[in-house]
Amino acid sequence: MKKIINLKVNGDIYELAIEPWRTLLEVLRENLGFTGTKKSCGLGTCGACTVIINGSPVLACLTLAFEVEGIDILTIEGISQKGSLHPIQESFIKHGAIQCGHCTPGMIMSAKGLLDKNPHPNKDEIKKALAGNFCRCTGYKKIVEAVEAVSEGK
Amino acid sequence: MTIKPDKYSVVGKRLPRVDAAIKSTGEAKFSEDIILPGMLFAKVLRSPHAHAKILNIDTSRAEKLPGVKAILLNKDTEEIYAAPDETVLATDKVRFVGDEVAAVAAVDEDTAIEALGLIKVDYEPLPAVFDMEEALKKESPKVHEFYDDNIPDNINVSFGNVEEGFARSEYIREDRFVINPTHSCFSEHHMCVAYFDSSGKLTVWTPIQSSHFIQKNMAYNFKLPENKVRIKIQNVGGAFCGRGSDRTYHYIAALLSKKTGRPVKLRFTSDEEFLVYRGGGKYIMDFKTGVKKDGSIQAVYGNFTIDSGAYLATQFIVLRFLALNLQMLYKVNNAKCEGKLVYTNNPPYFFHHGAGMVAMRFAFGSQLDQIAQDLGIDPVEMNLKNAVTKGYTTPSKIHYASCGLSDCIKKTAKQSNWKKKYGKLPKLRGIGIGCGMIRSGGKGMFLYDTSAAFLKIQEDGTVHLFTGLPDMGQGSYTAMAQIAAETLGIRLEDIIVIAGDTEVTPLDIGAISQRGTFTTGNAVKAAALDARGQIAKLAAGKLETKPSNLIFRDGKISVKNNPEKAMNFSDAISEALNSTEGRYVMGRGFYNPPITAADPKTLEGNSSLAYSFGAQIAEVEVDPETGFVKLLKMTAAHDVGFAINPMAVEGQMEGQIFSGMGQTLYEECLMENGQVLNPSLLDYRTPRPLEIPEIESIIVESNDPYGPYGAKEVGQGPIQCTSQAIANAVSNAIGVRIKEVPITPERVLAALRSKDRDSCKP
Ligand code: FES
Ligand code: FES
């Protein structure tokens, strides 16, 4: 049985009819076309689906869309604005922190969640903040360097 | 990091990837992001039994469920075989837990899942076999009826004369090594969207390493002309050798689309990824090596027993690679390999990180290290003494036109401070070396190893480059664009790469066997040279010189030794077009290494033109209370011939060291009665950021005479060294050799206990 929901994604309100058991990840990708948020495990183990809700990184695959009705949801599509990339994105590109790129949007959202609260984290804080994000390609070294560089304004 | 002289302006530079921006924003499309109008969702009903007869399948209730559009059973699969021993859906028997029995296409995933629950299958369970040694017994249940035993394949190959080699040896060691099953853990799961449109054309969107083979195979199986099968490889979320070509799921989706006339998406869940996983299987490796007192290897004998799981998949290729590799890294004149694949009721296995060679390198490298210890030889010296060199030809006639192995060993030893550390580290700290090698493409499975490329140049001098080589994260789009830009003397940003779409891009065997940079790189270079030749002819008249006198660089075409005489690249293109002749420049080229495949029986022959080499030195610390091994530092050197993009090469090295560390210390698919007991990233432990070791990457450039700008692979080369280096460091730290990977805390504690017991003996 579908119900009407109002979702606030990247500052815009979307009204749509969905089943109450749909996850935020499904609704973002399938109903709204925000496929920048990637789907991998669907179980909360990989962080590919990370979005920012109320300022904190959240796993969209473990969140029901109805739980976040009316709350500010920020997806990867919302962080680069007016055609210019977010400094974290720039830094990932510059430092070679992207390989296959499937984990990248989630990784960047986790990094943003950290840097918004703690603009100058140390290496360990960065590693902890990214511990929930699985990357099989890079070995994380360049990802941590990229986040560090943002915090140091490099 | 070596600073390169400015011989080149685009290759050899640490440039950001051409696809990085759209990957950073999530705009880059993966197959999973393909959403088509009217698209149906498929789900597969899988066997809960490891081995059972199918007595009856009743789909009547599922058919009645609203939203179900098609149900597929074996009888609907047009007798398609996904592999010689594997039908698309089970016929009358299932052979592993997860074997595909039926499939449903429905309007959404929930409906498809509900429908699976309504299909009733009557099974008659059969005795199953999971252990390879059990499976080899005469009385054991047979997994496939068409074999009298559970051995679908075996080999017995010799190079030189091992008996003589062992007779000449002054020290001989025999060990058994066990390598447990691991999983690829791609970030993007196996999936595809298949669509038979009204013209009868089949389009498949799927993450895969080769569009060529799947196109060929699907055309053959569906009796379609090849141009009516379009394979579109989007961005690929990691591959690591594990996404070669067509699998059963591609046919399931395509058949369901054929039945319904609608696009069908089929995607594996996390559970399915592990259940039907086809990761690296279990290997039992018996090694016997004979050396002289000075450590020079006289003979090697390897006897390999490899779990193939329920189907053959790719393991028969692995067996041959392993045999050859006995004599490819070290100067081994006498080598013999016996090996067999064993059918069991475990999930089928597949290539995984260098096709079984990591397992073999762990075993061989561990044994050599132990021999060095036994004889009191420094392991670095032992490796150097036996290392193959440039110009060397192995007994199987493999020839090294370039080889930086000794350089890699020396550089890692120096950078890691080996001399100061080996034998001098505090208790429970250890250091160990591992060496490896791998080929850059080559022949074997097929007579050809062809890549083709073409490019078209816009009026303003910007370029579209077309290649069939997919980018799974290794950075091939960027490497190919760099090669084209360098050859044409334009900027990297002037090139757009269009790749992996069989309707648009030319033939390419794909990103398999580490062939991309070398083989497709050569094709791209040939295409760019073809275009450059055309442009040179046009520009030579204007600049009043011979075409061969022109230099293409930094967007300019100039006369050799007379840089004042020059014109813009874009002007040359535009003037050619804006003339009565209206010339348009397109370049094309292909590359097929001028070699022949090895003899399938004797395995003799130089089946590849280029080989790359590496060495790594690991430093570890072992916690005696918990048994946990921490990799503190890895110093790694890799001979890539020439680094087209040093930043990407480092990225490959770091990623592989990290994965290799996972395979060596953490990762194991725990199996019980054919079931994977840890089928999620929560239970299957992979390393995460908190476990990043210090990594020092050293790029060695041996300048391969055949490689584009001297380049060779950095595909699955670096990981060949990692396991052995870590295992050897652990042995160095605790004084006991652990011969089974992963080296988990339990195995370390058991080893420490056995050492205590031994030292208590009178
Ligand atoms: S997809 Fe959400 S955590 Fe993996
Ligand atoms: S870049 Fe491929 S998983 Fe992270």
Coordinates of N, CA, C and O in Angstrom, one line a residue, chain A:
Chain A
M1 N 0.8 -1.2 0.0 CA 0.0 0.0 0.0 C 0.9 1.3 0.0 O 1.7 1.5 0.9
K2 N 0.8 2.0 -1.0 CA 1.6 3.2 -1.1 C 1.1 4.4 -0.3 O -0.1 4.5 -0.1
K3 N 2.0 5.2 0.2 CA 1.6 6.4 0.9 C 2.4 7.6 0.4 O 3.5 7.4 -0.2
I4 N 1.8 8.7 0.6 CA 2.5 9.9 0.1 C 3.6 10.4 1.1 O 3.4 10.4 2.3
I5 N 4.7 10.7 0.5 CA 5.8 11.2 1.4 C 6.4 12.5 0.7 O 6.4 12.6 -0.5
N6 N 6.9 13.4 1.6 CA 7.6 14.5 1.1 C 9.1 14.4 1.6 O 9.4 14.3 2.7
L7 N 10.0 14.3 0.6 CA 11.4 14.1 0.9 C 12.1 15.4 0.5 O 11.9 16.0 -0.6
K8 N 13.0 15.8 1.4 CA 13.8 17.0 1.1 C 15.2 16.7 0.8 O 16.0 16.4 1.7
V9 N 15.4 16.6 -0.5 CA 16.8 16.2 -1.0 C 17.5 17.3 -1.6 O 17.0 18.0 -2.5
N10 N 18.7 17.6 -1.1 CA 19.5 18.7 -1.6 C 18.8 20.0 -1.7 O 18.9 20.7 -2.7
G11 N 17.9 20.2 -0.8 CA 17.2 21.5 -0.7 C 15.9 21.5 -1.4 O 15.1 22.5 -1.3
D12 N 15.6 20.5 -2.2 CA 14.4 20.5 -3.0 C 13.4 19.5 -2.3 O 13.8 18.5 -1.9
I13 N 12.1 19.9 -2.4 CA 11.1 19.0 -1.9 C 10.5 18.1 -3.0 O 10.2 18.6 -4.1
Y14 N 10.4 16.8 -2.7 CA 9.8 15.9 -3.7 C 8.7 15.2 -3.0 O 8.8 14.6 -2.0
E15 N 7.5 15.2 -3.7 CA 6.4 14.5 -3.2 C 6.2 13.3 -4.0 O 6.2 13.3 -5.2
L16 N 6.1 12.1 -3.3 CA 5.9 10.9 -4.1 C 5.2 9.9 -3.3 O 5.1 10.0 -2.1
A17 N 4.7 8.9 -4.0 CA 3.9 7.8 -3.4 C 4.8 6.6 -3.3 O 5.2 6.1 -4.4
I18 N 5.0 6.1 -2.1 CA 5.9 4.9 -2.1 C 5.4 3.9 -1.0 O 4.6 4.3 -0.1
E19 N 5.8 2.7 -1.1 CA 5.4 1.7 0.0 C 6.2 2.1 1.2 O 7.4 2.5 1.1
P20 N 5.6 1.9 2.4 CA 6.3 2.4 3.6 C 7.6 1.6 3.9 O 8.4 2.1 4.7
W21 N 7.8 0.5 3.3 CA 9.0 -0.3 3.6 C 10.2 0.1 2.6 O 11.3 -0.6 2.7
R22 N 10.0 1.0 1.8 CA 11.1 1.3 0.8 C 12.3 2.0 1.6 O 12.0 2.9 2.4
T23 N 13.5 1.6 1.3 CA 14.6 2.3 1.9 C 14.9 3.6 1.2 O 14.5 3.8 0.1
L24 N 15.6 4.5 2.0 CA 15.9 5.8 1.4 C 16.8 5.5 0.1 O 16.6 6.2 -0.9
L25 N 17.6 4.5 0.2 CA 18.5 4.2 -1.0 C 17.7 3.9 -2.2 O 17.9 4.5 -3.3
E26 N 16.7 3.0 -2.0 CA 15.9 2.7 -3.2 C 15.1 3.9 -3.7 O 15.0 4.1 -4.9
V27 N 14.6 4.7 -2.8 CA 13.8 5.8 -3.3 C 14.7 6.8 -4.0 O 14.3 7.4 -5.0
L28 N 15.8 7.1 -3.4 CA 16.7 8.1 -4.0 C 17.1 7.6 -5.4 O 17.1 8.4 -6.4
R29 N 17.5 6.3 -5.6 CA 18.0 5.8 -6.8 C 16.9 5.6 -7.8 O 16.9 6.0 -9.0
E30 N 15.9 4.9 -7.4 CA 14.9 4.4 -8.3 C 13.7 5.3 -8.6 O 13.2 5.4 -9.7
N31 N 13.3 6.1 -7.5 CA 12.2 7.0 -7.7 C 12.6 8.4 -8.1 O 12.0 9.0 -8.9
L32 N 13.8 8.8 -7.6 CA 14.2 10.2 -7.8 C 15.3 10.3 -8.8 O 15.7 11.3 -9.2
G33 N 16.0 9.1 -9.2 CA 17.0 9.1 -10.1 C 18.4 9.6 -9.6 O 19.3 9.9 -10.4
F34 N 18.5 9.7 -8.3 CA 19.8 10.1 -7.7 C 20.7 8.9 -7.7 O 21.0 8.4 -6.6
T35 N 21.2 8.5 -8.8 CA 22.0 7.3 -8.8 C 23.5 7.5 -8.4 O 24.3 6.6 -8.4
G36 N 23.8 8.7 -8.1 CA 25.2 9.0 -7.6 C 25.4 8.3 -6.3 O 26.5 7.9 -6.0
T37 N 24.3 8.1 -5.5 CA 24.5 7.3 -4.3 C 24.5 5.9 -4.7 O 23.5 5.4 -5.3
K38 N 25.6 5.2 -4.4 CA 25.7 3.8 -5.0 C 25.1 2.8 -4.0 O 25.1 2.9 -2.8
K39 N 24.7 1.7 -4.7 CA 24.2 0.5 -3.9 C 25.2 -0.6 -4.0 O 25.6 -1.0 -5.1
S40 N 25.6 -1.1 -2.9 CA 26.5 -2.3 -2.9 C 25.9 -3.4 -2.1 O 25.1 -4.1 -2.5
C41 N 26.3 -3.5 -0.8 CA 25.9 -4.6 0.0 C 24.4 -4.6 0.4 O 23.7 -5.6 0.5
G42 N 23.8 -3.4 0.6 CA 22.4 -3.3 1.0 C 22.2 -3.8 2.4 O 21.1 -4.0 2.9
L43 N 23.3 -4.0 3.2 CA 23.2 -4.6 4.5 C 23.8 -3.7 5.6 O 24.0 -4.1 6.7
G44 N 24.3 -2.5 5.2 CA 25.0 -1.7 6.2 C 26.4 -2.1 6.4 O 27.0 -1.7 7.4
T45 N 27.1 -2.8 5.5 CA 28.4 -3.2 5.8 C 29.5 -2.5 4.9 O 30.7 -2.6 5.2
C46 N 29.1 -1.7 3.9 CA 30.1 -1.2 3.0 C 30.1 0.3 2.9 O 31.1 0.9 2.4
G47 N 29.1 1.0 3.3 CA 29.2 2.5 3.2 C 29.0 3.1 1.9 O 29.0 4.4 1.7
A48 N 28.8 2.3 0.8 CA 28.7 2.9 -0.5 C 27.5 3.8 -0.7 O 27.5 4.7 -1.5
C49 N 26.5 3.6 0.2 CA 25.2 4.4 0.1 C 25.2 5.6 1.0 O 24.1 6.1 1.3
T50 N 26.3 6.0 1.6 CA 26.3 7.0 2.6 C 25.8 8.4 2.1 O 26.2 8.8 1.0
V51 N 24.8 8.9 2.8 CA 24.3 10.3 2.5 C 24.4 11.0 3.9 O 24.7 10.5 4.9
I52 N 24.2 12.3 3.8 CA 24.2 13.1 5.0 C 22.8 13.6 5.4 O 22.1 14.2 4.6
I53 N 22.5 13.2 6.6 CA 21.1 13.5 7.1 C 21.3 14.4 8.4 O 22.0 13.9 9.3
N54 N 20.8 15.5 8.4 CA 20.9 16.4 9.5 C 22.4 16.6 9.9 O 22.8 16.6 11.1
G55 N 23.2 16.7 8.9 CA 24.6 16.9 9.2 C 25.5 15.7 9.5 O 26.7 15.8 9.6
S56 N 24.9 14.5 9.6 CA 25.7 13.3 9.9 C 25.6 12.3 8.8 O 24.5 12.1 8.2
P57 N 26.7 11.6 8.6 CA 26.7 10.5 7.6 C 25.8 9.4 8.0 O 25.8 9.0 9.2
V58 N 24.9 8.9 7.1 CA 24.0 7.9 7.4 C 23.9 6.9 6.3 O 24.1 7.3 5.1
L59 N 23.7 5.6 6.6 CA 23.6 4.6 5.5 C 22.2 4.6 5.0 O 21.3 4.2 5.7
A60 N 22.1 5.0 3.7 CA 20.7 5.1 3.1 C 20.1 3.7 3.0 O 18.9 3.6 2.9
C61 N 20.9 2.6 2.9 CA 20.3 1.3 2.7 C 19.7 0.8 4.0 O 18.9 -0.2 4.0
L62 N 20.0 1.4 5.1 CA 19.4 1.0 6.4 C 18.4 2.0 6.9 O 18.0 1.9 8.1
T63 N 18.1 2.9 6.1 CA 17.2 4.0 6.5 C 15.9 3.9 5.7 O 15.9 3.8 4.5
L64 N 14.8 3.8 6.4 CA 13.5 3.9 5.6 C 13.2 5.3 5.2 O 13.5 6.2 6.0
A65 N 12.7 5.4 4.0 CA 12.5 6.8 3.5 C 11.5 7.5 4.5 O 11.7 8.7 4.7
F66 N 10.6 6.8 5.0 CA 9.6 7.5 5.9 C 10.2 8.0 7.2 O 9.7 8.9 7.8
E67 N 11.3 7.4 7.6 CA 12.0 7.9 8.8 C 12.6 9.3 8.7 O 12.8 10.0 9.6
V68 N 12.8 9.7 7.4 CA 13.5 11.0 7.2 C 12.6 12.0 6.4 O 13.2 12.9 5.8
E69 N 11.4 11.7 6.5 CA 10.4 12.7 5.9 C 10.6 14.1 6.4 O 10.7 14.3 7.6
G70 N 10.8 15.0 5.5 CA 10.9 16.4 5.9 C 12.3 16.8 6.5 O 12.5 18.0 6.7
I71 N 13.1 15.9 6.6 CA 14.5 16.2 7.2 C 15.4 16.5 6.0 O 15.3 15.9 5.0
D72 N 16.5 17.3 6.3 CA 17.4 17.6 5.2 C 18.3 16.4 4.9 O 19.0 15.9 5.7
I73 N 18.2 16.0 3.6 CA 19.0 14.9 3.1 C 19.9 15.5 2.1 O 19.5 16.2 1.1
L74 N 21.2 15.2 2.3 CA 22.2 15.7 1.3 C 22.8 14.5 0.6 O 23.3 13.6 1.3
T75 N 22.7 14.5 -0.7 CA 23.4 13.4 -1.4 C 24.6 13.9 -2.2 O 24.8 15.1 -2.2
I76 N 25.4 13.0 -2.8 CA 26.6 13.4 -3.5 C 26.2 14.5 -4.6 O 27.0 15.4 -4.9
E77 N 25.0 14.3 -5.1 CA 24.6 15.3 -6.2 C 24.5 16.7 -5.6 O 24.5 17.7 -6.4
G78 N 24.3 16.8 -4.3 CA 24.1 18.1 -3.7 C 25.3 18.8 -3.2 O 25.3 20.0 -2.7
I79 N 26.5 18.2 -3.3 CA 27.6 18.9 -2.7 C 28.5 19.6 -3.7 O 29.2 20.5 -3.3
S80 N 28.3 19.3 -4.9 CA 29.1 20.2 -5.9 C 28.0 21.1 -6.4 O 26.9 20.7 -6.8
Q81 N 28.3 22.4 -6.3 CA 27.3 23.4 -6.7 C 27.7 24.4 -7.7 O 28.9 24.7 -7.8
K82 N 26.7 24.7 -8.5 CA 26.9 25.7 -9.6 C 28.1 25.3 -10.5 O 29.0 26.1 -10.8
G83 N 28.2 24.0 -10.7 CA 29.2 23.5 -11.7 C 30.6 23.4 -11.1 O 31.5 23.0 -11.8
S84 N 30.8 23.8 -9.9 CA 32.1 23.6 -9.4 C 32.2 22.5 -8.3 O 31.2 22.4 -7.5
L85 N 33.2 21.7 -8.3 CA 33.3 20.6 -7.4 C 33.6 21.0 -6.0 O 34.1 22.1 -5.8
H86 N 33.2 20.2 -5.1 CA 33.5 20.4 -3.7 C 35.0 20.2 -3.4 O 35.6 19.3 -4.1
P87 N 35.6 20.9 -2.5 CA 37.0 20.7 -2.3 C 37.4 19.3 -2.0 O 38.5 18.8 -2.4
I88 N 36.5 18.5 -1.4 CA 36.9 17.1 -1.1 C 36.9 16.3 -2.4 O 37.8 15.5 -2.7
Q89 N 36.0 16.7 -3.3 CA 36.0 16.0 -4.6 C 37.3 16.4 -5.4 O 38.0 15.5 -6.0
E90 N 37.6 17.7 -5.4 CA 38.9 18.1 -6.0 C 40.1 17.4 -5.5 O 41.0 17.0 -6.2
S91 N 40.1 17.2 -4.2 CA 41.2 16.6 -3.6 C 41.3 15.1 -3.9 O 42.4 14.6 -4.1
F92 N 40.2 14.4 -3.9 CA 40.2 13.0 -4.3 C 40.8 12.9 -5.8 O 41.5 11.9 -6.0
I93 N 40.4 13.8 -6.6 CA 40.8 13.7 -8.0 C 42.3 13.9 -8.1 O 43.1 13.2 -8.7
K94 N 42.8 15.0 -7.4 CA 44.2 15.4 -7.5 C 45.1 14.3 -6.9 O 46.2 14.1 -7.3
H95 N 44.7 13.7 -5.8 CA 45.5 12.7 -5.1 C 45.4 11.3 -5.6 O 46.0 10.4 -5.0
G96 N 44.7 11.1 -6.7 CA 44.6 9.7 -7.2 C 43.8 8.8 -6.3 O 44.1 7.6 -6.2
A97 N 42.8 9.3 -5.5 CA 42.1 8.5 -4.5 C 40.9 7.8 -5.1 O 40.1 7.2 -4.4
I98 N 40.8 7.9 -6.5 CA 39.6 7.2 -7.1 C 40.2 6.2 -8.1 O 41.0 6.5 -8.9
Q99 N 39.7 5.0 -7.9 CA 40.0 4.0 -9.0 C 38.7 3.6 -9.7 O 38.3 4.3 -10.6
C100 N 38.1 2.5 -9.3 CA 36.8 2.1 -10.0 C 35.7 3.2 -9.7 O 34.8 3.4 -10.5
G101 N 35.8 3.9 -8.6 CA 34.9 4.9 -8.3 C 33.5 4.5 -7.7 O 32.7 5.3 -7.5
H102 N 33.4 3.2 -7.5 CA 32.1 2.8 -7.0 C 31.9 3.1 -5.5 O 30.8 3.4 -5.1
C103 N 33.0 3.1 -4.8 CA 32.9 3.5 -3.4 C 33.0 5.0 -3.2 O 32.8 5.5 -2.1
T104 N 33.4 5.7 -4.2 CA 33.8 7.1 -4.1 C 32.7 8.0 -3.5 O 33.0 8.8 -2.5
P105 N 31.5 8.0 -4.1 CA 30.5 9.0 -3.5 C 30.3 8.7 -2.0 O 30.3 9.7 -1.2
G106 N 30.2 7.5 -1.6 CA 30.0 7.2 -0.2 C 31.2 7.6 0.7 O 31.0 8.2 1.7
M107 N 32.3 7.4 0.1 CA 33.6 7.8 0.8 C 33.6 9.3 1.0 O 34.0 9.8 2.1
I108 N 33.3 10.0 -0.1 CA 33.3 11.5 0.0 C 32.3 12.0 1.0 O 32.5 13.0 1.7
M109 N 31.1 11.4 1.0 CA 30.1 11.8 2.0 C 30.5 11.6 3.4 O 30.3 12.4 4.3
S110 N 31.2 10.4 3.7 CA 31.7 10.2 5.0 C 32.8 11.2 5.4 O 32.8 11.7 6.5
A111 N 33.6 11.5 4.4 CA 34.7 12.5 4.7 C 34.1 13.9 5.0 O 34.5 14.6 5.8
K112 N 33.0 14.2 4.2 CA 32.4 15.5 4.4 C 31.7 15.5 5.8 O 31.9 16.5 6.5
G113 N 31.1 14.4 6.2 CA 30.5 14.4 7.5 C 31.6 14.6 8.6 O 31.3 15.3 9.6
L114 N 32.8 14.1 8.4 CA 33.8 14.3 9.4 C 34.3 15.8 9.3 O 34.3 16.5 10.4
L115 N 34.6 16.3 8.1 CA 35.2 17.6 8.0 C 34.3 18.7 8.4 O 34.7 19.8 8.9
D116 N 33.0 18.5 8.2 CA 32.0 19.5 8.6 C 32.0 19.7 10.2 O 31.9 20.8 10.7
K117 N 32.3 18.6 10.9 CA 32.3 18.7 12.3 C 33.6 19.0 12.9 O 33.8 19.6 13.9
N118 N 34.6 18.5 12.2 CA 36.0 18.6 12.7 C 36.9 18.9 11.5 O 37.4 18.0 10.8
P119 N 37.1 20.2 11.2 CA 37.7 20.6 10.0 C 39.2 20.2 9.9 O 39.8 20.2 8.9
H120 N 39.8 19.9 11.1 CA 41.2 19.6 11.1 C 41.5 18.3 11.8 O 42.2 18.3 12.8
P121 N 41.0 17.2 11.3 CA 41.2 15.9 12.0 C 42.6 15.4 11.8 O 43.3 15.8 10.8
N122 N 43.1 14.6 12.7 CA 44.4 14.0 12.5 C 44.1 12.7 11.7 O 43.0 12.3 11.5
K123 N 45.3 12.0 11.3 CA 45.2 10.9 10.5 C 44.3 9.8 11.1 O 43.5 9.2 10.4
D124 N 44.4 9.6 12.4 CA 43.6 8.5 13.0 C 42.1 8.8 13.0 O 41.3 7.9 12.8
E125 N 41.8 10.1 13.2 CA 40.4 10.5 13.1 C 39.9 10.3 11.7 O 38.7 9.9 11.6
I126 N 40.7 10.5 10.7 CA 40.2 10.3 9.4 C 40.0 8.8 9.1 O 38.9 8.4 8.6
K127 N 40.9 8.0 9.5 CA 40.8 6.6 9.3 C 39.6 6.1 10.0 O 38.8 5.2 9.5
K128 N 39.3 6.5 11.3 CA 38.1 6.1 12.0 C 36.9 6.5 11.3 O 35.9 5.7 11.1
A129 N 36.9 7.7 10.8 CA 35.6 8.2 10.1 C 35.3 7.4 8.8 O 34.2 7.3 8.4
L130 N 36.4 6.9 8.2 CA 36.2 6.1 7.0 C 36.1 4.6 7.2 O 36.0 3.9 6.2
A131 N 36.2 4.2 8.4 CA 36.3 2.8 8.7 C 35.0 2.0 8.2 O 35.1 0.8 7.9
G132 N 33.9 2.7 8.1 CA 32.7 2.0 7.7 C 32.6 2.0 6.2 O 31.6 1.4 5.6
N133 N 33.5 2.6 5.5 CA 33.4 2.6 4.0 C 34.4 1.6 3.4 O 35.6 1.7 3.6
F134 N 33.9 0.7 2.6 CA 34.7 -0.3 2.1 C 35.2 0.1 0.7 O 34.5 0.5 -0.2
C135 N 36.5 -0.1 0.5 CA 37.1 0.2 -0.8 C 38.0 -1.0 -1.1 O 38.9 -1.3 -0.4
R136 N 37.7 -1.6 -2.3 CA 38.5 -2.8 -2.6 C 39.7 -2.5 -3.5 O 40.6 -3.3 -3.7
C137 N 39.7 -1.3 -4.1 CA 40.7 -1.0 -5.1 C 41.9 -0.3 -4.6 O 43.0 -0.6 -5.0
T138 N 41.7 0.7 -3.8 CA 42.8 1.7 -3.6 C 43.8 1.4 -2.4 O 44.9 1.9 -2.4
G139 N 43.3 0.6 -1.5 CA 44.1 0.4 -0.3 C 44.1 1.6 0.6 O 44.8 1.7 1.6
Y140 N 43.2 2.5 0.4 CA 42.8 3.7 1.2 C 43.9 4.7 1.4 O 43.7 5.8 1.9
K141 N 45.2 4.4 1.0 CA 46.3 5.3 1.4 C 46.0 6.7 0.7 O 46.1 7.7 1.4
K142 N 45.7 6.7 -0.5 CA 45.5 8.0 -1.2 C 44.2 8.6 -0.8 O 44.1 9.9 -0.9
I143 N 43.2 7.8 -0.4 CA 42.0 8.4 0.1 C 42.3 9.2 1.4 O 41.8 10.4 1.6
V144 N 43.0 8.6 2.3 CA 43.3 9.3 3.6 C 44.1 10.5 3.3 O 43.9 11.6 3.8
E145 N 45.1 10.4 2.4 CA 45.9 11.6 2.0 C 45.0 12.7 1.4 O 45.2 13.9 1.7
A146 N 44.0 12.3 0.6 CA 43.2 13.3 0.0 C 42.4 14.1 1.1 O 42.2 15.3 1.0
V147 N 41.9 13.3 2.1 CA 41.1 14.0 3.1 C 42.0 14.9 4.0 O 41.6 16.0 4.3
E148 N 43.2 14.4 4.3 CA 44.1 15.1 5.0 C 44.4 16.5 4.3 O 44.5 17.5 5.0
A149 N 44.6 16.4 3.0 CA 45.0 17.6 2.3 C 43.9 18.6 2.4 O 44.2 19.8 2.5
V150 N 42.6 18.2 2.4 CA 41.5 19.2 2.5 C 41.6 19.8 3.8 O 41.5 21.1 4.0
S151 N 41.9 19.0 4.9 CA 41.9 19.6 6.2 C 43.0 20.6 6.4 O 43.0 21.5 7.1
E152 N 44.1 20.3 5.6 CA 45.2 21.2 5.7 C 45.1 22.4 4.7 O 46.1 23.1 4.5
G153 N 44.0 22.4 4.0 CA 43.8 23.4 3.0 C 44.8 23.4 1.8 O 45.0 24.4 1.1
K154 N 45.3 22.1 1.5 CA 46.3 22.0 0.4 C 45.5 21.8 -0.9 O 44.6 21.0 -1.0

